[in-house]
mmCIF file of C-alpha atoms and ligand atoms in Angstrom:
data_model
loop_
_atom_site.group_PDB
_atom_site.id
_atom_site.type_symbol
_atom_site.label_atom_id
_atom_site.label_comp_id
_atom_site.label_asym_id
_atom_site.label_seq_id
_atom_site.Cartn_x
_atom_site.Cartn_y
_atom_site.Cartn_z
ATOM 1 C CA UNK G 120 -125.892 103.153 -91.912
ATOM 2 C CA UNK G 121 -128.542 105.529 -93.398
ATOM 3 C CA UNK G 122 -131.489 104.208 -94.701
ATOM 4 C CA UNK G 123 -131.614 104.723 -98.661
ATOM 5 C CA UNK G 124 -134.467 106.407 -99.051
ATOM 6 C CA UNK G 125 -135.711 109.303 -101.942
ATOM 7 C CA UNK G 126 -136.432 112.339 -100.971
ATOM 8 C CA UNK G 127 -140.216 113.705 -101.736
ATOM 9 C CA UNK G 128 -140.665 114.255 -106.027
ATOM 10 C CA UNK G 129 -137.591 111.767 -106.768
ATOM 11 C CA UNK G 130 -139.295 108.733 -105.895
ATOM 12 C CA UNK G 131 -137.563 106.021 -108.406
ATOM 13 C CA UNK G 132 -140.349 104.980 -111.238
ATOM 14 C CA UNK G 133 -141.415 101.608 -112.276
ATOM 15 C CA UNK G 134 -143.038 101.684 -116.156
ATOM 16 C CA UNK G 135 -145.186 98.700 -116.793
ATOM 17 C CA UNK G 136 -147.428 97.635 -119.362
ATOM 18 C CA UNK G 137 -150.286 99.113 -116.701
ATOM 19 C CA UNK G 138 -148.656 102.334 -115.992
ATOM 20 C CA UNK G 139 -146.029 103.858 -113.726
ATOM 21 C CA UNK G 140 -145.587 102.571 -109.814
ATOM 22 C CA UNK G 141 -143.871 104.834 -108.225
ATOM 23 C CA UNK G 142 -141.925 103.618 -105.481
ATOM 24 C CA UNK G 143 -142.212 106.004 -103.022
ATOM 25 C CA UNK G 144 -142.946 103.502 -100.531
ATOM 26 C CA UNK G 145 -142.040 99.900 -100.691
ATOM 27 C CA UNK G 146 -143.796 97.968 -102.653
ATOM 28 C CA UNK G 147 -145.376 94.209 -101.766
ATOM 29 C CA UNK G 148 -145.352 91.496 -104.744
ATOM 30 C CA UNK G 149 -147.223 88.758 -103.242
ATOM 31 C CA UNK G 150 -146.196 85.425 -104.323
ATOM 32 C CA UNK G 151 -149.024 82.977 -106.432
ATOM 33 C CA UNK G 152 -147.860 80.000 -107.518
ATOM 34 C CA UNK G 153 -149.969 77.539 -109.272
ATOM 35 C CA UNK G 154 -147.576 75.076 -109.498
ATOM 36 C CA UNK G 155 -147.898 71.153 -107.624
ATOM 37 C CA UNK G 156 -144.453 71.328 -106.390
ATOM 38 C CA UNK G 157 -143.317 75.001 -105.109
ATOM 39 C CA UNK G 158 -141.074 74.420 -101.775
ATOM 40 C CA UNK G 159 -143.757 76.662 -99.646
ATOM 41 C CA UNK G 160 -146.891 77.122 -101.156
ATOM 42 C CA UNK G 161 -146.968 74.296 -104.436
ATOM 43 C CA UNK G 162 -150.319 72.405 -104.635
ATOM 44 C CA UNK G 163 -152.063 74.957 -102.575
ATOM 45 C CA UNK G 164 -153.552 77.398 -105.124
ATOM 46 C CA UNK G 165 -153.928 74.559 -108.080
ATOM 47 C CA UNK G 166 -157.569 75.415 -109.011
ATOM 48 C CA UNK G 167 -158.526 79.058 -110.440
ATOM 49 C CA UNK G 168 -160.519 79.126 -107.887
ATOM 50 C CA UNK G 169 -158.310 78.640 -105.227
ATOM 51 C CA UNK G 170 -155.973 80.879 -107.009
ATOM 52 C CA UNK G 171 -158.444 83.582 -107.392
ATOM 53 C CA UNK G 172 -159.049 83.341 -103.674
ATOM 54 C CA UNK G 173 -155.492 83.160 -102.528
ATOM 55 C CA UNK G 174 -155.012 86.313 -104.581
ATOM 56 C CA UNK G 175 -158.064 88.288 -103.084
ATOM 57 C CA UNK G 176 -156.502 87.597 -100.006
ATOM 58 C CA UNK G 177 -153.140 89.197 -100.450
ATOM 59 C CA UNK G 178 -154.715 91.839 -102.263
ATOM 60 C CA UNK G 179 -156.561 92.698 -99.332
ATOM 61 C CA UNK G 180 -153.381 92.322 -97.342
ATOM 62 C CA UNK G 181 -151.932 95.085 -99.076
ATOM 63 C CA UNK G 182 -149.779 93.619 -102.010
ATOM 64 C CA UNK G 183 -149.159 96.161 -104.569
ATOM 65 C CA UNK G 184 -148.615 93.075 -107.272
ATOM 66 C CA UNK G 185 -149.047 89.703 -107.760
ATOM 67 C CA UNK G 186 -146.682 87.758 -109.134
ATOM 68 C CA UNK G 187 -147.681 84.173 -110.808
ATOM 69 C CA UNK G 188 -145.863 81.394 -111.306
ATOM 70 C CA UNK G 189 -146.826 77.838 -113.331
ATOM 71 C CA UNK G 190 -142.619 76.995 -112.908
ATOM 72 C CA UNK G 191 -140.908 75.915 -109.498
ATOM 73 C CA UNK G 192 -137.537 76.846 -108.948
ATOM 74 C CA UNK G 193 -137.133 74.676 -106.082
ATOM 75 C CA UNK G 194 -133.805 72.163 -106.764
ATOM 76 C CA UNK G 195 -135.086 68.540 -108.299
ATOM 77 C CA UNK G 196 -138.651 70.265 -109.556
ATOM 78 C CA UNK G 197 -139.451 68.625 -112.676
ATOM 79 C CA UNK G 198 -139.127 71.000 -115.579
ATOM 80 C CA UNK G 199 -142.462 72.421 -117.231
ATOM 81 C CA UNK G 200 -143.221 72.095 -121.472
ATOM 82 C CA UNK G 201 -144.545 75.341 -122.189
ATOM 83 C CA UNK G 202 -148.438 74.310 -122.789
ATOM 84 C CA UNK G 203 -148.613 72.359 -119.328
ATOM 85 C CA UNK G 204 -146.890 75.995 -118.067
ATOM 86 C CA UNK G 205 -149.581 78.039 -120.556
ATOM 87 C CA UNK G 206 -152.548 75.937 -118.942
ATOM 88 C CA UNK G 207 -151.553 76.571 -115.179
ATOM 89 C CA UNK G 208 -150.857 80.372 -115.707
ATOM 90 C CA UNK G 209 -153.188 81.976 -118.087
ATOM 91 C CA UNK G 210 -156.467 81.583 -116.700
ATOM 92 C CA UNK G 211 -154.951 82.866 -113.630
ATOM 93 C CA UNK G 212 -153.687 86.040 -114.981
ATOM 94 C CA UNK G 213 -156.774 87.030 -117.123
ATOM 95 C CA UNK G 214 -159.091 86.129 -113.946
ATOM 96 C CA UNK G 215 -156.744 88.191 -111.926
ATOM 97 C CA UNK G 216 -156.587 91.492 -114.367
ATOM 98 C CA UNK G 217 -159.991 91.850 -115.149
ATOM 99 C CA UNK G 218 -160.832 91.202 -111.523
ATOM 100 C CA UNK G 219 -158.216 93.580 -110.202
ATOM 101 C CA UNK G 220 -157.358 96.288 -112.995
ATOM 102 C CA UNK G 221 -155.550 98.345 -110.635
ATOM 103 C CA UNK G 222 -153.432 95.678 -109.531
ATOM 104 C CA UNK G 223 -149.706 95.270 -111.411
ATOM 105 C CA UNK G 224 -149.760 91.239 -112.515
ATOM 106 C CA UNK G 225 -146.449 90.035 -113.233
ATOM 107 C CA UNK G 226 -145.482 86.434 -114.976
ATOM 108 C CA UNK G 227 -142.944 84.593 -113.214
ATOM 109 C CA UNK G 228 -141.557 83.348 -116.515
ATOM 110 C CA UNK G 229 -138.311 82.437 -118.372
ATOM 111 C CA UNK G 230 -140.216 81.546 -121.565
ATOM 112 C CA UNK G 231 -141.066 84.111 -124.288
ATOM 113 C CA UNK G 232 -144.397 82.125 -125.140
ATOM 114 C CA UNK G 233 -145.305 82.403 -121.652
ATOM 115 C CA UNK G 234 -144.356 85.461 -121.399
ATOM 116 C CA UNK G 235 -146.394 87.463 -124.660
ATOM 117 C CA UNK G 236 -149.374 85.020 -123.756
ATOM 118 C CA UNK G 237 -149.813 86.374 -120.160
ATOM 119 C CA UNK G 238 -149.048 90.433 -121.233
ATOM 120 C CA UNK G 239 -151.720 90.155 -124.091
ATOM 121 C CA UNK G 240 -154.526 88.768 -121.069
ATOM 122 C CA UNK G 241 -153.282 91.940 -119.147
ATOM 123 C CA UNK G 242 -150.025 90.960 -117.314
ATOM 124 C CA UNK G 243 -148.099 94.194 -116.577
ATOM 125 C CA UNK G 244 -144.617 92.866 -115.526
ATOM 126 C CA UNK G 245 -142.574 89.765 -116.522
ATOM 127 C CA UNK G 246 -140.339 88.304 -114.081
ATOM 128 C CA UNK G 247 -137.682 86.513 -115.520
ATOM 129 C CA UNK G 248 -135.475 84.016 -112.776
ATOM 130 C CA UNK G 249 -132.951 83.695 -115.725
ATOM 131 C CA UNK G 250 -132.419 87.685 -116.528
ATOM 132 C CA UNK G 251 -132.602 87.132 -119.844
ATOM 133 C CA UNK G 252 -130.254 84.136 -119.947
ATOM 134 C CA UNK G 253 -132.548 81.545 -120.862
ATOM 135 C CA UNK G 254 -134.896 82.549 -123.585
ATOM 136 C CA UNK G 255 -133.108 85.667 -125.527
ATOM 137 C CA UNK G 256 -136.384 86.042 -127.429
ATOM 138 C CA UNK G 257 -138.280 87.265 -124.186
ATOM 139 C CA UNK G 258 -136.733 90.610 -123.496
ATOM 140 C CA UNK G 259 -138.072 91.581 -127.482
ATOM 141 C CA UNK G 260 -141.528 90.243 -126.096
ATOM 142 C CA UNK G 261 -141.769 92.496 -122.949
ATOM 143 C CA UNK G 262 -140.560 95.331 -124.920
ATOM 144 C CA UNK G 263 -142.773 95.171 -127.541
ATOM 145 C CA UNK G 264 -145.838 95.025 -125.060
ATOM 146 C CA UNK G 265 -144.704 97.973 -122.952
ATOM 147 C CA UNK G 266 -143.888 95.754 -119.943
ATOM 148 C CA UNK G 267 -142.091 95.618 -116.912
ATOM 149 C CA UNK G 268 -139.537 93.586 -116.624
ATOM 150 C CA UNK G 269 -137.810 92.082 -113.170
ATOM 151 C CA UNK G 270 -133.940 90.767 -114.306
ATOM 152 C CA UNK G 271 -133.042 88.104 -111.391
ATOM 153 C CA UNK G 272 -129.577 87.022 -110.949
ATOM 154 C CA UNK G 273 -128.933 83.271 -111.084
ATOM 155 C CA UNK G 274 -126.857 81.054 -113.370
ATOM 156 C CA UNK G 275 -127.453 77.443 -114.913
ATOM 157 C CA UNK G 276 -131.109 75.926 -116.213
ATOM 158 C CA UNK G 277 -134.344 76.391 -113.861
ATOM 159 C CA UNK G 278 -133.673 72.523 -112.574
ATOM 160 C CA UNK G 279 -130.156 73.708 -110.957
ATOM 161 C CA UNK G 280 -130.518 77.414 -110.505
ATOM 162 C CA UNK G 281 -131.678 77.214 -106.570
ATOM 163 C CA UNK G 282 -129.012 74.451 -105.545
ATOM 164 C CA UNK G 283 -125.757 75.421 -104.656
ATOM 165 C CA UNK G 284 -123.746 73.547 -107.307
ATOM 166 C CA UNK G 285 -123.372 76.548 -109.184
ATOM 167 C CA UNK G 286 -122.501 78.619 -106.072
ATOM 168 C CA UNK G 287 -118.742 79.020 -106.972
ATOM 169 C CA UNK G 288 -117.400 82.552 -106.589
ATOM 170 C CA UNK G 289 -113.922 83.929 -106.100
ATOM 171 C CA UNK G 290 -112.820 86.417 -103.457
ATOM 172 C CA UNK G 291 -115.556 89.146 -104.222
ATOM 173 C CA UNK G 292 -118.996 87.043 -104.898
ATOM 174 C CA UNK G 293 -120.930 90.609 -104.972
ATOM 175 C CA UNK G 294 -118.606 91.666 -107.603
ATOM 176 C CA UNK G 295 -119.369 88.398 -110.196
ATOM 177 C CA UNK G 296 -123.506 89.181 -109.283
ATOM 178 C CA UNK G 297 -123.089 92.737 -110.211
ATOM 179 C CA UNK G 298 -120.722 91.935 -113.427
ATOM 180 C CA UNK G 299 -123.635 89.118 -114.009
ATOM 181 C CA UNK G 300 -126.910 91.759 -113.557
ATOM 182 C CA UNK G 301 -124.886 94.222 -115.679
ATOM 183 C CA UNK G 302 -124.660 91.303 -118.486
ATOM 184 C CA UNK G 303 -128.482 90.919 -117.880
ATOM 185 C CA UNK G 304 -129.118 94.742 -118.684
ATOM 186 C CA UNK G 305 -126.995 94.896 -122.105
ATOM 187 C CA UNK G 306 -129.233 92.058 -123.020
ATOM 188 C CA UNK G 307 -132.378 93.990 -121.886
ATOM 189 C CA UNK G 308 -131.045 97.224 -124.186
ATOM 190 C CA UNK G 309 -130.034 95.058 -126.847
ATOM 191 C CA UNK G 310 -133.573 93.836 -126.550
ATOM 192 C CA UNK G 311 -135.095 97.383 -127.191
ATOM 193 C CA UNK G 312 -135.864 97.787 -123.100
ATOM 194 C CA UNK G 313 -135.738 101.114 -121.665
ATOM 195 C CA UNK G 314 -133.954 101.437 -118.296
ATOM 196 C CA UNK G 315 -137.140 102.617 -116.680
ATOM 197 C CA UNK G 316 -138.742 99.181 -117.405
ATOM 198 C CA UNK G 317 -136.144 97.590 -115.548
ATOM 199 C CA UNK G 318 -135.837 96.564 -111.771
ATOM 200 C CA UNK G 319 -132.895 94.382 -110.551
ATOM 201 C CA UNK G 320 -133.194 91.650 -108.360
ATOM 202 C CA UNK G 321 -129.646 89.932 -106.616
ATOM 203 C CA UNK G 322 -131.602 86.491 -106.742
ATOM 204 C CA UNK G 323 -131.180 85.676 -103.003
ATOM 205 C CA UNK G 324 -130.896 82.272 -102.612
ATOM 206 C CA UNK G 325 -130.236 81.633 -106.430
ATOM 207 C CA UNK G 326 -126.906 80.130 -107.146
ATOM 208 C CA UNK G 327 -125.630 81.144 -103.682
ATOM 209 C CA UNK G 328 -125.325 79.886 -100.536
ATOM 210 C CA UNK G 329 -126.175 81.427 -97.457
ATOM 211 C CA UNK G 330 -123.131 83.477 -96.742
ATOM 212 C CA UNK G 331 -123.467 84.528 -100.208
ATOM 213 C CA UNK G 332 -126.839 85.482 -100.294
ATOM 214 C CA UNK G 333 -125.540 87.609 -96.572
ATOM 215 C CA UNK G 334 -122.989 89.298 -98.699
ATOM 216 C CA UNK G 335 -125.810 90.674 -101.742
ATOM 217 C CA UNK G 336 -128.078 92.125 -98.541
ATOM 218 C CA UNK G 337 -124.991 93.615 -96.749
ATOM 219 C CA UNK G 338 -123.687 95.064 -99.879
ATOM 220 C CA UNK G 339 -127.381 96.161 -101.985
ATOM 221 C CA UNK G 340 -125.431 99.269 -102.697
ATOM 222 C CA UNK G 341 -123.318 97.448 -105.135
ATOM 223 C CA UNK G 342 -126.262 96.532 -107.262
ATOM 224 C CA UNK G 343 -128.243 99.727 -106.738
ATOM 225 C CA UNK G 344 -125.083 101.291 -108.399
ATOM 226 C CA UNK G 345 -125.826 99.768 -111.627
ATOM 227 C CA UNK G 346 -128.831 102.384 -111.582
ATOM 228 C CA UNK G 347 -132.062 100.504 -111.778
ATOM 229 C CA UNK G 348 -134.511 99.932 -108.325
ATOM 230 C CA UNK G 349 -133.643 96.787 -106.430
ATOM 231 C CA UNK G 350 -136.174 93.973 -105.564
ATOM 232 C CA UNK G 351 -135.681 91.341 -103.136
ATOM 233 C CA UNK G 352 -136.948 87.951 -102.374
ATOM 234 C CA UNK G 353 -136.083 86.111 -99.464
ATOM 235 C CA UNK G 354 -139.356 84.856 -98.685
ATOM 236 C CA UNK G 355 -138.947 81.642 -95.935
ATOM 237 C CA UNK G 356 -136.089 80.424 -98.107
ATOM 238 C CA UNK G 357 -133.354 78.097 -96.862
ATOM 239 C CA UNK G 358 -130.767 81.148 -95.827
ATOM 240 C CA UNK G 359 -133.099 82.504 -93.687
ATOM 241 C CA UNK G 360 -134.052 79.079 -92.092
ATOM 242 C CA UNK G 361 -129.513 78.593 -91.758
ATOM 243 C CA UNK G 362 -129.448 81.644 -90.015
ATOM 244 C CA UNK G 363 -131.967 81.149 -88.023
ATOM 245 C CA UNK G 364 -130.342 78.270 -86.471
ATOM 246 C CA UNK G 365 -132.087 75.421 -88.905
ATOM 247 C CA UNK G 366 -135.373 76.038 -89.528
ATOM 248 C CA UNK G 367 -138.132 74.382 -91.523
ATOM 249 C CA UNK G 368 -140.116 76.994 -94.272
ATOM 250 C CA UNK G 369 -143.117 76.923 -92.106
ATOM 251 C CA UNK G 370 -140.604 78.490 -88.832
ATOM 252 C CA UNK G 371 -138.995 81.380 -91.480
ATOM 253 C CA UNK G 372 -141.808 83.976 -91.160
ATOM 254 C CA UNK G 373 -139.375 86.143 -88.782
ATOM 255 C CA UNK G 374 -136.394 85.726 -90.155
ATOM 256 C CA UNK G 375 -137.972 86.844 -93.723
ATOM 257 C CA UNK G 376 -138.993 90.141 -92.168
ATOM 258 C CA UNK G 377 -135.462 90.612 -90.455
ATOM 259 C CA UNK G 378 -134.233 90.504 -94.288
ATOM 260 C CA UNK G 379 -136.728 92.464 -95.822
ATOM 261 C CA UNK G 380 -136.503 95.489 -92.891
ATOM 262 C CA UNK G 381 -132.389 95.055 -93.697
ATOM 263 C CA UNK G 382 -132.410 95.184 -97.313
ATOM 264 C CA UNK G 383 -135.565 98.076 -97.309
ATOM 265 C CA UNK G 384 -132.192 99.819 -94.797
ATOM 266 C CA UNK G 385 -130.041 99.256 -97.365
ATOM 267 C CA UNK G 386 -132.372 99.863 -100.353
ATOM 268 C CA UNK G 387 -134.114 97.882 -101.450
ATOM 269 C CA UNK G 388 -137.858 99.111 -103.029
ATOM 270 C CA UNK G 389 -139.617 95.767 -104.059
ATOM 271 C CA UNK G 390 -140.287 92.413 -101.590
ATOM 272 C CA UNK G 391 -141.687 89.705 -103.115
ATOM 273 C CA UNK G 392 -143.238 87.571 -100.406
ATOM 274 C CA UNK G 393 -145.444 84.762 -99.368
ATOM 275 C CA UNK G 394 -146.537 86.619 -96.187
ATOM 276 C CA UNK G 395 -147.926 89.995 -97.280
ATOM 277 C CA UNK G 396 -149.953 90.907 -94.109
ATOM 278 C CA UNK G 397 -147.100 90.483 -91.747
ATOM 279 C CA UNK G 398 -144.007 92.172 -94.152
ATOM 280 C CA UNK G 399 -146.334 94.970 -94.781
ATOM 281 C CA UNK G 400 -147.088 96.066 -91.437
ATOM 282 C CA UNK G 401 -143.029 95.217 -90.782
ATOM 283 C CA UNK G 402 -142.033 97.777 -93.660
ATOM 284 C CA UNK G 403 -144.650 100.374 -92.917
ATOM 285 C CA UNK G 404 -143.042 100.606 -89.724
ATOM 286 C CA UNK G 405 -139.618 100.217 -90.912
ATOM 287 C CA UNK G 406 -139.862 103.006 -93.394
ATOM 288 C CA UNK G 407 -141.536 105.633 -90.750
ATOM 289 C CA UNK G 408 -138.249 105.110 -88.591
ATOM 290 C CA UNK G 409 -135.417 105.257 -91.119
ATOM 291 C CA UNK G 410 -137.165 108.261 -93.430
ATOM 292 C CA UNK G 411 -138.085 110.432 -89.994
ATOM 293 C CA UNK G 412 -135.421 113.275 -90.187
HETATM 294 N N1 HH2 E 526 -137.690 83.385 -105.869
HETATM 295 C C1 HH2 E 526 -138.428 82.351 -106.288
HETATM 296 C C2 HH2 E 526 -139.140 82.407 -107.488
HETATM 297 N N2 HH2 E 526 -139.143 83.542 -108.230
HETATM 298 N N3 HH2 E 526 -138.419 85.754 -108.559
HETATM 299 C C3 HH2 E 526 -137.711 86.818 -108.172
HETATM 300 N N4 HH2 E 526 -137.690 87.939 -108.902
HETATM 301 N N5 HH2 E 526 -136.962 86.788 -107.014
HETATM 302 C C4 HH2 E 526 -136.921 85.689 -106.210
HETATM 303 O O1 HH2 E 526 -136.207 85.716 -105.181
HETATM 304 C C5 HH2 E 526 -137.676 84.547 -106.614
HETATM 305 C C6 HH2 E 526 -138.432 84.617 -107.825
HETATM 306 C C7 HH2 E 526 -138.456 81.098 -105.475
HETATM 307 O O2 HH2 E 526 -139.476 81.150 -104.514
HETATM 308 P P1 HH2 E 526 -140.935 80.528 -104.701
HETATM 309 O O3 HH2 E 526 -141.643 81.105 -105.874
HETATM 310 O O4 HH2 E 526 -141.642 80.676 -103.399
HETATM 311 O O5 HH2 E 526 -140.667 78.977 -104.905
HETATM 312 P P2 HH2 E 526 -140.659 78.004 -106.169
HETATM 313 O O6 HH2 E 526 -139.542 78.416 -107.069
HETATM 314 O O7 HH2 E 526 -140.452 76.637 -105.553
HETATM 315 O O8 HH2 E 526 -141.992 78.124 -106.870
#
């Protein structure tokens, strides 16, 4: 297959509420959260401190964003009233932005509070898990601040999204995800969003199981048909530890580059990941090989 990638001058553009990123290269959204109960890294990063520090490091890694999160997704986390979620996320994000003005900070979100409290302390980029499903008052917020926004398939509340309960699909699973992103981006222009604030993300691992989550890699083209640049997120989650024979998060550091190098192959331009260090110098490499003529 031939590697998707834009020729010189026609690199794809991201707008954000801090500019353009061009995406030219990929591009490396290390993963914060400063949540108790995340599946890889909850509890770790609780203090701003510790949060701070965690983010200096995958700065320095090379991530091109940081993306925060006060909200697990993981199946059976307990849901989060917006304050405790406010309290976690907003120090974090005004540390982080006047700290790191260059860098793009994005909200992991699916409330509108959270969301036009974290852009006005100088979030970029609000990533929504729900695509606008959950809180239709959030896609007005992040247009009305200029923001980025990432639209992430799934389907059912934050408690069930990640299980496989609502992993039912008829004989063409990539076609229901596309039909669902497409839903997701009438909502986003009905919202007042231009297209160029828009990337698409199939949700890997979100209301799918593994072979399902196979099928949305193996066929990215489908979604980068709907016209807006494609990130992906299979950092150490449970499909990668299934195909890898049954292995624990801490044993899916391998397998999470084999996905990233096959969906950059297949197009993808974003990678939001735990491991920056390690997908960055994967992807570097990657993208020398398939753009060489
Ligand atoms: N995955 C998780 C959370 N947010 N956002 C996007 N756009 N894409 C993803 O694939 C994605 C996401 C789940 O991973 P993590 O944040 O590590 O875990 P948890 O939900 O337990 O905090």
């Amino acid at each position: 297959m031939r590697a998707t990638v834009s020729p010189a001058g026609t690199a794809p553009v991201w707008e954000t509420a801090r500019g353009p990123v061009t995406l030219e290269r990929p591009r490396i959204v290390g993963i914060l959260n400063v949540t108790p109960d995340s599946f890889w890294d909850g509890g770790r990063h609780g203090g701003l401190d510790a949060a701070v520090g965690h983010a200096a490091v995958l700065i320095e890694q090379g991530a091109d964003a940081i993306d925060v999160g006060g909200e697990s997704t993981r199946p059976g986390a307990q849901p989060v009233p917006v304050a405790e979620e406010l309290a976690r996320v907003l120090p974090v994000v005004r540390e982080l932005a006047r700290r790191w003005p260059g860098v793009i900070i994005s909200v992991d979100t699916v409330k509108a509070e959270v969301a036009r409290a974290a852009l006005a302390e100088g979030a970029a980029v609000v990533n929504d898990v729900s695509g606008l499903r959950l809180d239709p008052r959030l896609g007005e917020v992040a247009a009305d601040a200029g923001a980025g926004v990432v639209l992430m398939h799934s389907r059912g509340s934050v408690e069930e999204m990640a299980s496989y309960d609502l992993a039912r699909y008829g004989a063409d699973p990539v076609g229901e995800i596309v039909d669902e992103l497409a839903g997701a981006l009438g909502r986003a222009a009905a919202a007042g969003l231009p297209p160029s604030a828009i990337v698409l993300d199939p949700g890997l691992g979100f209301s799918k199981r593994t072979e399902h989550s196979v099928a949305v890699i193996a066929q990215l083209d489908r979604i980068l048909a709907l016209g807006r640049p494609v990130l992906v997120g299979p950092s150490r989650k449970r499909f990668v530890g299934e195909l890898a024979g049954g292995l624990p998060p801490a044993e899916r550091l391998e397998g999470t580059i084999a996905a990233c190098v096959v969906a950059l192959q297949r197009g993808a331009r974003l990678f939001r990941v735990h491991d920056v260090l390690a997908v960055r110098r994967a992807l570097t490499v990657a993208e020398a090989l398939l753009s060489s003529p």
